[in-house]
mmCIF file of C-alpha atoms in Angstrom:
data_model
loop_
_atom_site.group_PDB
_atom_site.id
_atom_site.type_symbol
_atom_site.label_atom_id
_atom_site.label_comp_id
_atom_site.label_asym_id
_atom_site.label_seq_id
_atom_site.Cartn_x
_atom_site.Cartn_y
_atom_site.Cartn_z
ATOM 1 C CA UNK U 1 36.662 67.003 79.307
ATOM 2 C CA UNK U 2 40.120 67.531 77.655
ATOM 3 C CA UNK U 3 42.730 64.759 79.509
ATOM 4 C CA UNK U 4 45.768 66.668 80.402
ATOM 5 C CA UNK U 5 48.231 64.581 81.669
ATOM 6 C CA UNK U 6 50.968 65.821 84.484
ATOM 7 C CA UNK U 7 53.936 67.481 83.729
ATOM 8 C CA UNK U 8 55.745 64.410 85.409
ATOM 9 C CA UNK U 9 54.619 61.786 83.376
ATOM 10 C CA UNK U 10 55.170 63.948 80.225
ATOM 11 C CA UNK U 11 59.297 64.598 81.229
ATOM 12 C CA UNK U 12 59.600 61.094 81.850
ATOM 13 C CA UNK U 13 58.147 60.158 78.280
ATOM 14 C CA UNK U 14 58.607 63.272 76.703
ATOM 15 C CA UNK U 15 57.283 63.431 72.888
ATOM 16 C CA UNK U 16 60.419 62.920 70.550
ATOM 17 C CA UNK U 17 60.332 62.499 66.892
ATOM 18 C CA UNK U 18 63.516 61.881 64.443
ATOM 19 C CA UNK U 19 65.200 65.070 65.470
ATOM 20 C CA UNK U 20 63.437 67.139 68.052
ATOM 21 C CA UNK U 21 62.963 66.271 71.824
ATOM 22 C CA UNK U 22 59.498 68.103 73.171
ATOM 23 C CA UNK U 23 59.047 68.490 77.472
ATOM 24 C CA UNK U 24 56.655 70.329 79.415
ATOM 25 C CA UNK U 25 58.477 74.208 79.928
ATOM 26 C CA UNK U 26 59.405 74.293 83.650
ATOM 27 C CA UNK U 27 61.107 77.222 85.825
ATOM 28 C CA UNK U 28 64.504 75.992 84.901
ATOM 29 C CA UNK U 29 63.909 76.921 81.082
ATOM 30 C CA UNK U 30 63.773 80.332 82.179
ATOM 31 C CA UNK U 31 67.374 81.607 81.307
ATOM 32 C CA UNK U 32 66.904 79.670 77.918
ATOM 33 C CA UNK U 33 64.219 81.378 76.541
ATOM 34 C CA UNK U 34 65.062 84.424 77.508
ATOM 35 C CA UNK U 35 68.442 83.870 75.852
ATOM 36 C CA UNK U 36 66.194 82.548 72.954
ATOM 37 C CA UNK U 37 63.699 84.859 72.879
ATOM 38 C CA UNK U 38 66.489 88.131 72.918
ATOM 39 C CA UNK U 39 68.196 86.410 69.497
ATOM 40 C CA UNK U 40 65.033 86.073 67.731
ATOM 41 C CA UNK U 41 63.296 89.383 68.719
ATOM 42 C CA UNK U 42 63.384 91.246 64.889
ATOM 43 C CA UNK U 43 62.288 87.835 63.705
ATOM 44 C CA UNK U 44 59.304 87.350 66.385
ATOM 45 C CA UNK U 45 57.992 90.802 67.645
ATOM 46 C CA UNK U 46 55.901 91.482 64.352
ATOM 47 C CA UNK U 47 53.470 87.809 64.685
ATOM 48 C CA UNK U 48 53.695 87.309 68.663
ATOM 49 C CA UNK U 49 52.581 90.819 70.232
ATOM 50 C CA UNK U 50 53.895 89.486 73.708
ATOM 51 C CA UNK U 51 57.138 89.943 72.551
ATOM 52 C CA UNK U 52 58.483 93.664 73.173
ATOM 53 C CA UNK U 53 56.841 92.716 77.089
ATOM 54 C CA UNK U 54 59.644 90.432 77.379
ATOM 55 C CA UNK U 55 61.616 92.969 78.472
ATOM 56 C CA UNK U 56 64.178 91.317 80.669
ATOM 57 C CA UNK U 57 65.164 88.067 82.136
ATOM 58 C CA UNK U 58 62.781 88.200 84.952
ATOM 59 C CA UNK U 59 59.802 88.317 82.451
ATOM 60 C CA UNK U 60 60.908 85.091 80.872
ATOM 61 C CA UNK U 61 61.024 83.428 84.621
ATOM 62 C CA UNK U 62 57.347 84.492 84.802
ATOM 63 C CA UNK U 63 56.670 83.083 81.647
ATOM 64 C CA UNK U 64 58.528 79.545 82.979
ATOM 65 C CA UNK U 65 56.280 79.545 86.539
ATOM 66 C CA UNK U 66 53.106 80.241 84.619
ATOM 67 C CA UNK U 67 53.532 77.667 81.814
ATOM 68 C CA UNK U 68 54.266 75.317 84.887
ATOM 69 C CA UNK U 69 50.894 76.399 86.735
ATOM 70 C CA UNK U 70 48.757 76.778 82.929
ATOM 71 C CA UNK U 71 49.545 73.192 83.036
ATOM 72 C CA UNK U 72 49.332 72.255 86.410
ATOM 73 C CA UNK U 73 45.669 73.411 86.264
ATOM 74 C CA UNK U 74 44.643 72.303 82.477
ATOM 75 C CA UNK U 75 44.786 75.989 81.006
ATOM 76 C CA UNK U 76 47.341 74.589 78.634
ATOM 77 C CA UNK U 77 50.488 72.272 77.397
ATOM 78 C CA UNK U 78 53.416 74.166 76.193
ATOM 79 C CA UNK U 79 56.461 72.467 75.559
ATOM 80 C CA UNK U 80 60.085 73.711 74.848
ATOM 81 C CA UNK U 81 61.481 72.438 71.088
ATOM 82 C CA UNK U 82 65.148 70.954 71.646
ATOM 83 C CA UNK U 83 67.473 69.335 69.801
ATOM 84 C CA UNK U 84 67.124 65.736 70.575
ATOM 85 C CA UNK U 85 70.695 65.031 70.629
ATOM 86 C CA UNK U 86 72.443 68.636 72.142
ATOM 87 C CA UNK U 87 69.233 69.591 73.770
ATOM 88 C CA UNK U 88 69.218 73.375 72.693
ATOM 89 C CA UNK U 89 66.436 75.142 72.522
ATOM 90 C CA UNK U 90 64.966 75.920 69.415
ATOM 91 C CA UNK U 91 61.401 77.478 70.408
ATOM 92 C CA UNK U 92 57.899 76.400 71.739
ATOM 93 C CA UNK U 93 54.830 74.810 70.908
ATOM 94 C CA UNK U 94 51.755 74.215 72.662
ATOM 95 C CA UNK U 95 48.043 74.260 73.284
ATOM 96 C CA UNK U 96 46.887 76.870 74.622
ATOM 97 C CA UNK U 97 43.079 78.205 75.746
ATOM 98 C CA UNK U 98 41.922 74.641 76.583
ATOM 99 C CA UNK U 99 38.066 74.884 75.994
ATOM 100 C CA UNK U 100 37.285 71.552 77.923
ATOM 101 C CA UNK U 101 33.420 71.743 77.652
ATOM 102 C CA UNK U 102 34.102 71.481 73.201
ATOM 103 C CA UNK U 103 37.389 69.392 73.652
ATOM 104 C CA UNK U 104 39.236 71.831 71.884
ATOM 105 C CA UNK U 105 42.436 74.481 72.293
ATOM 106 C CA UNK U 106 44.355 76.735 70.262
ATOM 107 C CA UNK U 107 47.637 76.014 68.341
ATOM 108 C CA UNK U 108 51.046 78.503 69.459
ATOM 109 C CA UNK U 109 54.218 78.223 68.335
ATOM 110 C CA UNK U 110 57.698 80.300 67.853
ATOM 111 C CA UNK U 111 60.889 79.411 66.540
ATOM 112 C CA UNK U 112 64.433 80.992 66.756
ATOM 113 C CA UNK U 113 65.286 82.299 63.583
ATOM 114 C CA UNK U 114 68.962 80.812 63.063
ATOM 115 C CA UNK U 115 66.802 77.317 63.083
ATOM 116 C CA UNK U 116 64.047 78.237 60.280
ATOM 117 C CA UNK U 117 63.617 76.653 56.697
ATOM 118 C CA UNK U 118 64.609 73.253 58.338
ATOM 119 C CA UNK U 119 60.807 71.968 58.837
ATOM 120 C CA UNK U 120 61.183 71.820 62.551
ATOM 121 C CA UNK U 121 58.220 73.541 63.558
ATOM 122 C CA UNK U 122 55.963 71.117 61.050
ATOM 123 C CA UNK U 123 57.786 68.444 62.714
ATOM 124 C CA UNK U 124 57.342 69.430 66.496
ATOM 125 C CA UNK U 125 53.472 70.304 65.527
ATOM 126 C CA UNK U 126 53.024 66.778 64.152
ATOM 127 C CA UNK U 127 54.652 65.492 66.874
ATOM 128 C CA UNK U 128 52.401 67.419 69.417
ATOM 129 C CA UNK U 129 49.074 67.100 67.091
ATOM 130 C CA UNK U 130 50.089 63.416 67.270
ATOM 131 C CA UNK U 131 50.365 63.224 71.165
ATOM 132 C CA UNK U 132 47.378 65.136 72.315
ATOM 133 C CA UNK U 133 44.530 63.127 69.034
#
């Protein structure tokens, strides 16, 4: 079985790295995303095909509560990217589809797009790749 530690003890060692500060995506991230998610949407909709369903701010809330419960019940770990010294948002990683019988899960990510070519994404995954091997 996969060992998925609580969304507790995560925010109160959340994974950090040089520049990046990585916590467990609760309700309250809600407004952020969808703020992020609205400024990025050229940029994301043609790789992420849940994009254009994020219609409005009410779908990014439901994405918040059931990233909270995913966890909650070891579905999956999906963390917002922020910077570690403003903490603003920059996207999300996680693992997602835990397959706890094999010990394995799948790799999703998104960035903003005024925050690519700066190697943040390779150094949230490494950060996250680090954490959960």
């Amino acid at each position: 079985m996969l060992v998925v530690p609580t969304r507790t003890e995560v925010r109160a060692h959340p994974l950090e790295s040089a520049r990046l500060l990585l916590t467990p995506i609760e309700p309250a991230d809600a407004a952020e995303l969808w703020v992020a998610v609205e400024s990025s949407r050229n940029h994301l909709e043609p790789w992420l095909p849940w994009v254009p369903f994020n219609s409005d701010a009410e779908a990014s809330q439901r994405y918040a509560e059931a990233s909270a419960l995913d966890w909650d019940h070891g579905r999956a770990c999906r963390f917002a990217i922020r910077d570690k010294k403003t903490r603003a948002l920059y996207g999300v990683v996680g693992l997602e589809v835990f397959a706890h019988l094999h010990q394995n899960s799948e790799l999703g990510y998104w960035l903003k797009s005024d925050v690519t070519g700066r190697c943040i994404m390779t150094e949230a995954c490494r950060q996250l790749l680090t954490w959960a091997f």
